[in-house]
Tab-separated table of C-alpha atoms in Angstrom:
chain	number	residue	atom	x	y	z
A	24	TRP	CA	109.439	132.871	79.612
A	25	THR	CA	109.060	135.898	81.225
A	26	TYR	CA	107.243	138.389	78.890
A	27	LYS	CA	107.317	141.247	82.265
A	28	SER	CA	107.795	142.066	84.880
A	29	VAL	CA	105.250	144.191	87.325
A	30	ASN	CA	106.156	145.600	90.742
A	31	GLU	CA	109.483	143.246	91.181
A	32	LYS	CA	107.371	140.771	89.625
A	33	ASP	CA	107.850	138.539	86.786
A	34	LEU	CA	104.971	137.256	84.777
A	35	GLN	CA	105.510	134.286	82.451
A	36	MET	CA	103.296	132.820	79.575
A	37	SER	CA	104.387	128.501	79.956
A	38	VAL	CA	105.224	127.345	76.670
A	39	PHE	CA	105.076	124.286	74.412
A	40	LEU	CA	107.598	123.451	72.074
A	41	PRO	CA	106.697	121.679	68.580
A	42	GLY	CA	108.847	118.765	67.486
A	43	GLY	CA	111.660	120.530	64.901
A	44	TYR	CA	111.874	123.369	66.632
A	45	GLU	CA	115.700	123.710	67.050
A	46	GLN	CA	115.901	123.399	63.369
A	47	GLY	CA	112.501	125.493	62.572
A	48	THR	CA	112.365	129.503	62.212
A	49	ARG	CA	110.065	130.310	61.401
A	50	PHE	CA	106.680	129.182	63.546
A	51	PRO	CA	102.495	129.665	63.921
A	52	THR	CA	101.324	130.940	67.867
A	53	PHE	CA	98.904	129.483	70.004
A	54	VAL	CA	98.512	131.256	73.186
A	55	VAL	CA	95.872	130.500	75.883
A	56	PHE	CA	93.937	133.060	79.135
A	57	HIS	CA	92.717	131.627	81.310
A	58	GLY	CA	88.957	132.242	82.875
A	59	GLY	CA	88.278	132.630	87.482
A	60	SER	CA	86.569	135.834	86.918
A	61	TRP	CA	90.066	137.723	86.407
A	62	THR	CA	90.660	136.863	90.752
A	63	GLY	CA	91.460	133.436	90.171
A	64	GLY	CA	93.122	130.333	87.442
A	65	GLU	CA	96.570	129.149	86.928
A	66	ALA	CA	97.985	128.528	83.460
A	67	SER	CA	97.519	124.665	84.003
A	68	TRP	CA	94.091	124.763	83.027
A	69	HIS	CA	95.116	124.619	79.810
A	70	TYR	CA	97.512	122.062	78.951
A	71	VAL	CA	95.878	120.029	77.343
A	72	ASP	CA	95.285	122.951	75.013
A	73	CYS	CA	98.664	123.140	74.292
A	74	ALA	CA	100.071	120.043	74.308
A	75	TYR	CA	97.423	119.478	71.202
A	76	TRP	CA	98.630	122.373	69.281
A	77	ARG	CA	102.750	121.702	69.801
A	78	SER	CA	101.337	118.345	68.762
A	79	ARG	CA	99.936	120.926	65.520
A	80	GLY	CA	103.559	122.306	64.778
A	81	MET	CA	102.339	124.999	67.090
A	82	VAL	CA	104.812	127.322	69.614
A	83	ALA	CA	102.194	127.226	72.782
A	84	VAL	CA	101.980	129.806	75.952
A	85	SER	CA	99.665	130.047	78.404
A	86	VAL	CA	100.017	133.082	80.069
A	87	ASP	CA	100.026	133.814	83.634
A	88	TYR	CA	98.753	137.236	83.846
A	89	ARG	CA	98.282	139.809	86.934
A	90	LEU	CA	94.641	138.743	89.567
A	91	LYS	CA	92.448	140.471	91.740
A	92	GLU	CA	93.358	139.286	95.123
A	93	ARG	CA	96.639	138.120	94.083
A	94	ASP	CA	98.495	140.380	93.319
A	95	LYS	CA	95.886	144.204	94.079
A	96	VAL	CA	95.270	145.004	90.774
A	97	GLU	CA	92.058	147.161	88.990
A	98	VAL	CA	90.134	144.453	87.016
A	99	PRO	CA	89.711	143.261	84.197
A	100	LEU	CA	92.065	146.191	83.815
A	101	ALA	CA	95.437	145.161	84.348
A	102	CYS	CA	94.856	141.902	82.818
A	103	VAL	CA	94.115	143.681	80.314
A	104	LYS	CA	97.481	145.086	80.320
A	105	ASP	CA	99.141	142.079	80.839
A	106	ALA	CA	97.628	139.861	77.744
A	107	LYS	CA	98.682	142.632	75.654
A	108	SER	CA	102.183	142.975	76.509
A	109	ALA	CA	101.763	139.111	76.398
A	110	ILE	CA	101.921	139.431	72.120
A	111	ARG	CA	103.885	142.552	71.501
A	112	PHE	CA	106.288	140.722	73.397
A	113	LEU	CA	106.147	137.483	71.485
A	114	ARG	CA	106.226	139.191	68.023
A	115	THR	CA	109.187	142.005	69.498
A	116	ASN	CA	111.210	138.786	70.169
A	117	ALA	CA	110.147	136.845	67.399
A	118	THR	CA	113.176	135.818	65.566
A	119	ALA	CA	114.932	134.972	68.759
A	120	LEU	CA	112.121	132.433	70.102
A	121	LYS	CA	111.128	131.397	66.012
A	122	ILE	CA	107.400	133.389	66.213
A	123	ASP	CA	105.636	133.309	62.481
A	124	THR	CA	104.213	137.176	63.509
A	125	ASP	CA	101.194	136.272	61.026
A	126	LYS	CA	100.000	133.430	62.275
A	127	ILE	CA	99.226	134.181	66.238
A	128	VAL	CA	96.520	132.492	67.630
A	129	VAL	CA	94.958	133.896	70.693
A	130	ALA	CA	91.867	132.440	73.096
A	131	GLY	CA	90.695	132.788	76.119
A	132	ALA	CA	87.994	130.969	78.650
A	133	SER	CA	85.127	132.883	80.593
A	134	ALA	CA	87.516	135.556	81.839
A	135	GLY	CA	90.048	134.509	79.231
A	136	GLY	CA	87.698	134.929	76.755
A	137	GLN	CA	87.327	138.633	77.396
A	138	LEU	CA	91.027	139.028	77.006
A	139	ALA	CA	91.388	137.069	74.035
A	140	ALA	CA	88.669	139.336	72.423
A	141	ALA	CA	90.452	142.852	74.048
A	142	THR	CA	93.359	142.296	72.051
A	143	ALA	CA	92.173	142.203	69.419
A	144	MET	CA	88.988	144.395	69.987
A	145	ILE	CA	90.088	147.182	72.390
A	146	ASP	CA	92.544	149.779	71.313
A	147	ALA	CA	92.375	152.464	73.850
A	148	PRO	CA	96.091	154.127	75.343
A	149	THR	CA	94.295	153.083	78.739
A	150	THR	CA	95.185	149.879	78.014
A	151	ASN	CA	98.102	149.391	77.103
A	152	ASP	CA	100.865	148.865	80.150
A	153	ASP	CA	103.394	151.783	79.971
A	154	GLN	CA	106.474	150.128	79.516
A	155	ASP	CA	105.518	148.235	76.441
A	156	ASP	CA	106.043	150.068	72.356
A	157	LEU	CA	102.973	150.902	71.060
A	158	ALA	CA	104.693	150.209	67.982
A	159	ILE	CA	104.420	146.528	68.307
A	160	SER	CA	100.540	145.484	67.183
A	161	SER	CA	98.886	143.753	70.453
A	162	ARG	CA	95.892	141.820	67.531
A	163	PRO	CA	96.204	138.366	66.935
A	164	ASN	CA	95.470	137.502	63.680
A	165	ALA	CA	92.173	134.712	65.073
A	166	VAL	CA	90.675	134.260	67.866
A	167	ILE	CA	89.096	131.734	70.060
A	168	LEU	CA	86.498	131.922	72.913
A	169	CYS	CA	85.152	129.530	74.558
A	170	ASN	CA	82.027	129.827	77.014
A	171	PRO	CA	83.697	133.982	77.713
A	172	TYR	CA	82.675	136.159	80.330
A	173	PHE	CA	81.620	139.753	78.379
A	174	ARG	CA	80.422	141.272	81.286
A	175	CYS	CA	82.540	143.586	83.008
A	176	ARG	CA	82.899	147.457	82.712
A	177	LYS	CA	81.627	149.032	79.016
A	178	ASP	CA	85.126	150.431	78.353
A	179	LEU	CA	86.083	146.980	79.096
A	180	SER	CA	83.516	145.089	77.155
A	181	PRO	CA	84.671	143.819	73.525
A	182	PRO	CA	81.107	143.380	71.899
A	183	ASN	CA	81.395	147.220	72.226
A	184	PHE	CA	83.793	147.450	69.881
A	185	ILE	CA	82.905	145.342	66.673
A	186	THR	CA	84.000	146.952	63.727
A	187	LYS	CA	85.159	146.293	60.402
A	188	GLU	CA	88.405	144.014	58.947
A	189	LEU	CA	89.078	142.710	63.008
A	190	PRO	CA	90.944	138.633	63.225
A	191	PRO	CA	88.381	135.658	62.344
A	192	MET	CA	86.817	134.829	65.810
A	193	ILE	CA	85.608	130.863	65.818
A	194	THR	CA	82.967	131.169	69.979
A	195	PHE	CA	81.563	128.253	72.190
A	196	LEU	CA	78.530	128.036	74.285
A	197	GLY	CA	77.189	125.393	75.517
A	198	ASP	CA	73.082	126.205	75.834
A	199	GLN	CA	73.017	124.931	79.674
A	200	ASP	CA	75.310	128.055	80.930
A	201	ARG	CA	74.482	130.782	83.451
A	202	ALA	CA	76.511	132.551	83.797
A	203	ILE	CA	75.996	132.895	79.419
A	204	LYS	CA	72.709	133.730	77.344
A	205	VAL	CA	72.842	132.415	74.591
A	206	ASP	CA	71.423	135.075	72.238
A	207	ASP	CA	73.875	137.755	73.116
A	208	LEU	CA	76.675	135.084	71.649
A	209	LEU	CA	74.533	134.849	68.655
A	210	ALA	CA	74.050	138.500	68.560
A	211	PHE	CA	78.274	139.361	69.148
A	212	HIS	CA	78.235	136.906	66.290
A	213	GLU	CA	75.825	139.327	64.129
A	214	ALA	CA	77.149	141.757	64.508
A	215	LEU	CA	80.223	141.202	64.047
A	216	ARG	CA	79.593	139.044	60.452
A	217	LYS	CA	77.240	142.501	59.577
A	218	GLU	CA	80.529	144.577	59.781
A	219	GLY	CA	82.402	142.069	56.995
A	220	ASN	CA	83.893	140.368	59.867
A	221	ALA	CA	84.187	135.788	59.652
A	222	SER	CA	82.792	134.956	62.575
A	223	GLU	CA	81.591	131.562	63.716
A	224	TYR	CA	80.097	130.656	66.541
A	225	TYR	CA	79.211	127.159	67.915
A	226	VAL	CA	77.106	126.258	70.714
A	227	GLY	CA	76.486	122.092	73.149
A	228	LYS	CA	73.304	121.014	73.675
A	229	GLY	CA	73.492	120.664	77.633
A	230	GLY	CA	77.047	121.912	77.800
A	231	LYS	CA	77.399	124.161	81.088
A	232	HIS	CA	80.342	126.474	82.249
A	233	GLY	CA	83.713	126.025	80.809
A	234	PHE	CA	82.597	122.831	79.615
A	235	CYS	CA	85.126	123.300	76.393
A	236	ASN	CA	88.066	122.530	79.103
A	237	GLY	CA	89.964	119.453	78.767
A	238	ARG	CA	91.082	117.560	82.388
A	239	ASP	CA	88.867	115.953	81.896
A	240	PRO	CA	90.198	113.306	79.645
A	241	ARG	CA	86.807	112.869	78.826
A	242	ASN	CA	84.777	115.743	78.343
A	243	ARG	CA	83.529	115.353	74.753
A	244	PHE	CA	82.760	118.714	73.985
A	245	PHE	CA	86.642	119.551	74.710
A	246	TYR	CA	87.215	116.957	71.292
A	247	TRP	CA	84.620	118.101	69.774
A	248	SER	CA	85.770	121.296	70.637
A	249	VAL	CA	89.370	121.101	69.176
A	250	LEU	CA	88.781	119.504	65.763
A	251	LEU	CA	86.270	122.559	65.266
A	252	GLU	CA	89.037	125.332	66.058
A	253	ASP	CA	91.689	123.010	63.321
A	254	ARG	CA	90.040	123.449	61.246
A	255	PHE	CA	88.626	126.931	61.031
A	256	LEU	CA	92.364	127.813	61.523
A	257	VAL	CA	93.109	125.536	58.537
A	258	LYS	CA	90.150	127.596	57.197
A	259	HIS	CA	91.975	130.909	57.300
A	260	GLY	CA	95.561	129.632	56.740
A	261	ILE	CA	97.263	129.267	59.895
A	262	LEU	CA	97.240	125.933	59.989
A	263	LYS	CA	98.021	123.427	56.858
A	264	GLY	CA	98.994	119.644	57.361
A	265	GLU	CA	96.161	116.853	59.307
A	266	LEU	CA	94.353	116.959	62.377
A	267	THR	CA	96.999	114.852	65.462
A	268	LEU	CA	93.629	115.439	67.650
A	269	LYS	CA	92.899	111.224	69.607
A	270	VAL	CA	90.182	110.316	71.052
A	271	PRO	CA	90.044	108.220	73.655
A	272	ASN	CA	88.520	105.260	72.749
A	273	GLY	CA	84.456	105.165	74.554
A	274	VAL	CA	84.128	108.578	74.219
A	275	ALA	CA	81.200	109.738	71.952
A	276	THR	CA	81.561	112.100	69.399
A	277	LEU	CA	79.470	114.844	68.726
A	278	SER	CA	76.161	114.126	65.696
A	279	GLU	CA	75.166	118.017	64.483
A	280	LYS	CA	71.969	117.325	66.375
A	281	ASP	CA	74.077	117.364	69.483
A	282	TYR	CA	75.284	121.750	68.106
A	283	ASP	CA	73.295	124.291	67.258
A	284	ALA	CA	76.583	125.814	63.866
A	285	TYR	CA	76.242	129.227	63.111
A	286	LYS	CA	78.119	130.906	60.114
């Protein structure tokens, strides 16, 4: 689906449709933004995630957004604008695309985590695209963050915009991540909770930056994080039913001693 055109370039999202889509009316929706320091990366990095959420009855989309060198734009500002435009596109076309506008889940890894959190937390007019209909909300109904990289200009860094009544958030980090400190995201989690928001934070022991990515089919952290994400979305009324997660033979599952949980 093309969600926006900028300077004669179409920006698209890769779409994974669930079983029963043709016969259905409204589906919860998973929207993911890839990482890459706002300079690289591609939507295909999260096709594995999308395939899982499709199996759970969701419309799943992985979003291509503008990048610094490829598109000659200011980042992450242009990226945030695109992220918001993508959500507004889904809501604007909800009837035709069969989107449940009250069950939109936004996810992101690394720089994509900054984008996902920004859609939920930053309302500054400067972060909206001029062509967007601002009467349409760009705020998701739940947020999934995998090693979110918040080090950018202060007016675009989500931890500076913690308020009450934010969407539920679940955050993951590896304790061997050299780009992000465990304590920094713990402070983020605690600040969310202090304002009365729903937040869960999980730290995988031995995990490095990007440790939840599913491109390696034997990455045990991927299956662990998806399990916890699924439970989280059920808990908050986004999903119903049972897990469809299939862990390959020989891939060890994580026990409680393999991670720290903060709820």
